Short mmCIF file of C-alpha atoms and ligand atoms in Angstrom, two decimals:
data_model
loop_
_atom_site.label_atom_id
_atom_site.label_comp_id
_atom_site.label_asym_id
_atom_site.label_seq_id
_atom_site.Cartn_x
_atom_site.Cartn_y
_atom_site.Cartn_z
CA MET A 21 109.30 140.42 103.64
CA ILE A 22 106.00 138.52 104.26
CA MET A 23 105.75 137.19 107.88
CA GLU A 24 104.36 133.63 107.95
CA THR A 25 102.20 132.68 110.91
CA SER A 26 102.39 129.27 112.57
CA VAL A 27 99.10 128.42 110.82
CA ASP A 28 100.75 129.18 107.44
CA LEU A 29 103.70 126.99 108.36
CA LEU A 30 101.40 124.17 109.51
CA LEU A 31 99.40 124.43 106.28
CA ARG A 32 102.55 124.36 104.20
CA TRP A 33 103.78 121.31 106.17
CA ALA A 34 100.41 119.55 105.79
CA HIS A 35 100.63 120.32 102.05
CA ILE A 36 104.17 119.17 101.39
CA PHE A 37 104.41 116.13 103.73
CA PRO A 38 101.62 114.08 102.04
CA ALA A 39 103.24 114.85 98.67
CA ILE A 40 106.54 113.40 99.90
CA VAL A 41 104.86 110.28 101.33
CA LEU A 42 102.53 109.67 98.39
CA ILE A 43 104.89 110.36 95.51
CA GLY A 44 107.85 108.86 97.34
CA GLY A 45 105.74 105.79 98.12
CA ALA A 46 104.44 105.45 94.56
CA ILE A 47 107.97 105.58 93.17
CA GLY A 48 109.92 104.08 96.06
CA GLY A 49 107.83 100.93 96.01
CA SER A 50 109.14 99.87 92.62
CA LEU A 51 112.73 100.77 93.54
CA LEU A 52 112.41 98.53 96.63
CA ALA A 53 110.88 95.76 94.51
CA GLN A 54 107.57 95.73 96.32
CA PRO A 55 105.77 92.87 94.49
CA ALA A 56 102.19 94.12 94.72
CA VAL A 57 100.05 97.18 95.39
CA ALA A 58 99.11 97.28 99.10
CA PRO A 59 95.33 97.00 99.63
CA MET A 60 95.36 100.29 101.63
CA ALA A 61 97.11 102.15 98.78
CA ARG A 62 93.95 103.55 97.19
CA GLY A 63 92.60 104.85 100.53
CA ALA A 64 95.97 106.43 101.35
CA VAL A 65 96.21 108.09 97.94
CA ILE A 66 92.65 109.46 98.10
CA GLY A 67 93.23 110.68 101.68
CA GLY A 68 96.50 112.37 100.69
CA ILE A 69 94.94 114.02 97.63
CA VAL A 70 92.07 115.40 99.76
CA VAL A 71 94.56 116.84 102.31
CA MET A 72 96.69 118.41 99.55
CA LEU A 73 93.63 119.88 97.81
CA GLY A 74 92.33 121.24 101.13
CA THR A 75 95.63 122.79 102.22
CA GLY A 76 96.35 123.99 98.68
CA LEU A 77 92.99 125.75 98.33
CA SER A 78 93.39 127.31 101.75
CA MET A 79 96.89 128.63 100.88
CA MET A 80 95.52 129.85 97.56
CA MET A 81 92.75 131.80 99.31
CA SER A 82 95.22 133.51 101.63
CA ALA A 83 97.75 134.30 98.86
CA MET A 84 95.36 135.27 96.08
CA ALA A 85 94.18 138.65 97.43
CA THR A 86 97.67 140.16 97.51
CA ALA A 87 99.28 138.01 94.81
CA PRO A 88 101.41 139.91 92.25
CA LYS A 89 101.02 139.85 88.45
CA GLY A 90 101.74 136.40 87.00
CA TRP A 91 100.99 134.50 90.25
CA HIS A 92 97.49 133.41 89.16
CA MET A 93 98.73 132.14 85.79
CA TRP A 94 101.52 130.15 87.40
CA PHE A 95 99.08 128.84 90.02
CA GLY A 96 96.86 127.58 87.18
CA ILE A 97 99.86 125.84 85.57
CA LYS A 98 100.80 124.25 88.92
CA PHE A 99 97.20 123.13 89.52
CA LEU A 100 96.95 121.41 86.12
CA PHE A 101 100.23 119.55 86.62
CA ALA A 102 99.10 118.61 90.15
CA LEU A 103 95.89 117.10 88.75
CA HIS A 104 98.03 115.06 86.36
CA VAL A 105 100.18 113.78 89.24
CA PHE A 106 97.05 112.92 91.24
CA ALA A 107 95.73 110.94 88.25
CA MET A 108 99.01 109.00 87.94
CA LEU A 109 99.03 108.26 91.70
CA PHE A 110 95.45 106.99 91.48
CA LEU A 111 96.22 104.79 88.48
CA LEU A 112 99.23 103.34 90.32
CA THR A 113 96.86 101.97 92.98
CA LYS A 114 95.33 99.62 90.38
CA PRO A 115 96.49 96.01 91.07
CA GLY A 116 97.52 93.63 88.29
CA VAL A 117 98.76 96.27 85.80
CA ALA A 118 101.57 95.29 83.38
CA PRO A 119 105.00 96.36 84.77
CA GLU A 120 105.90 98.44 81.69
CA LYS A 121 102.64 100.40 82.05
CA ARG A 122 103.31 101.00 85.78
CA LYS A 123 106.81 102.20 84.90
CA ARG A 124 105.31 104.74 82.44
CA TRP A 125 102.89 106.04 85.11
CA GLN A 126 105.70 106.29 87.66
CA ILE A 127 107.99 108.27 85.30
CA SER A 128 105.05 110.50 84.40
CA ALA A 129 104.33 111.09 88.12
CA ILE A 130 107.99 112.01 88.80
CA VAL A 131 108.22 114.43 85.86
CA GLY A 132 104.86 115.97 86.81
CA THR A 133 105.96 116.41 90.43
CA ALA A 134 109.22 118.06 89.33
CA LEU A 135 107.21 120.61 87.32
CA VAL A 136 104.72 121.14 90.19
CA VAL A 137 107.48 121.83 92.74
CA PHE A 138 109.24 124.19 90.32
CA ALA A 139 105.98 126.09 89.84
CA ALA A 140 105.45 126.14 93.63
CA GLU A 141 108.88 127.64 94.22
CA TYR A 142 108.28 130.22 91.49
CA LEU A 143 104.94 131.16 93.07
CA ARG A 144 106.74 131.76 96.36
CA HIS A 145 109.44 133.76 94.58
CA LEU A 146 106.83 135.94 92.86
CA ARG A 147 105.32 136.72 96.30
CA GLY A 148 108.77 137.61 97.59
CA ALA A 149 108.38 134.97 100.38
C1 HEM B 209 101.23 116.86 93.30
C2 HEM B 209 100.62 117.81 93.91
C3 HEM B 209 101.29 118.97 94.60
C4 HEM B 209 102.59 119.12 95.04
C5 HEM B 209 103.76 118.13 94.92
C6 HEM B 209 102.68 120.45 95.64
C7 HEM B 209 103.84 120.97 96.19
C8 HEM B 209 103.92 122.24 96.76
C9 HEM B 209 105.12 122.75 97.41
C10 HEM B 209 106.44 121.98 97.58
C11 HEM B 209 104.81 124.01 97.86
C12 HEM B 209 105.66 124.90 98.75
C13 HEM B 209 106.56 125.77 98.11
C14 HEM B 209 107.34 126.52 99.22
O1 HEM B 209 106.85 126.75 100.29
O2 HEM B 209 108.46 126.84 98.98
C15 HEM B 209 103.46 124.29 97.44
C16 HEM B 209 102.83 125.50 97.64
C17 HEM B 209 101.54 125.76 97.25
N1 HEM B 209 100.64 124.86 96.72
FE1 HEM B 209 101.02 122.96 96.17
N2 HEM B 209 101.45 121.07 95.58
C18 HEM B 209 100.58 120.20 94.95
C19 HEM B 209 99.25 120.40 94.68
C20 HEM B 209 98.58 121.58 94.95
C21 HEM B 209 97.16 121.80 94.69
C22 HEM B 209 96.22 120.76 94.11
C23 HEM B 209 96.89 123.10 95.07
C24 HEM B 209 95.57 123.87 95.03
C25 HEM B 209 94.43 123.33 95.25
C26 HEM B 209 98.15 123.69 95.55
C27 HEM B 209 98.29 124.99 95.99
C28 HEM B 209 99.45 125.52 96.50
C29 HEM B 209 99.60 126.92 96.93
C30 HEM B 209 98.51 128.00 96.86
C31 HEM B 209 100.91 127.07 97.39
C32 HEM B 209 101.57 128.36 97.95
C33 HEM B 209 102.22 129.10 96.79
C34 HEM B 209 102.89 130.39 97.27
O3 HEM B 209 103.68 130.33 98.23
O4 HEM B 209 102.63 131.47 96.67
N3 HEM B 209 99.15 122.75 95.47
N4 HEM B 209 102.93 123.19 96.79
#
């Protein structure tokens, strides 16, 4: 059983919380009929992506040395899907986009996030955490 330090827990929190806020915000906005993209959206999305990349790379560095067979491949899969989600989030900060196009980006962000979180859980399972 791998003991997680408080730093690990803080990193994991700082990795997951922005994902909830960003992806929830990008999707929730349309469900709550928010008429327009908030001016601060792009800054918030870029800030969140930087935090998730930073915490993600730091967790990768600490897991990689002892990671079992298959972990690196699954990490690569997770990383590629994460980049896709980041791209969708960034596109969703564009004002004045046709509603049907926004809907496509939102659905693509949700599906991408579902695959990312599955891969994340599988990574943890592979490490026996
Ligand atoms: C949309 C983007 C992303 C989402 C939603 C996401 C979500 C998650 C979640 C939920 C976990 C925790 C799993 C758990 O503790 O049970 C996790 C772990 C992790 N994430 Fe991400 N992540 C994203 C992007 C990234 C990126 C860009 C990186 C690398 C730069 C990354 C690297 C990691 C690593 C190394 C772990 C730990 C895996 C392990 O426990 O073996 N993530 N991620």
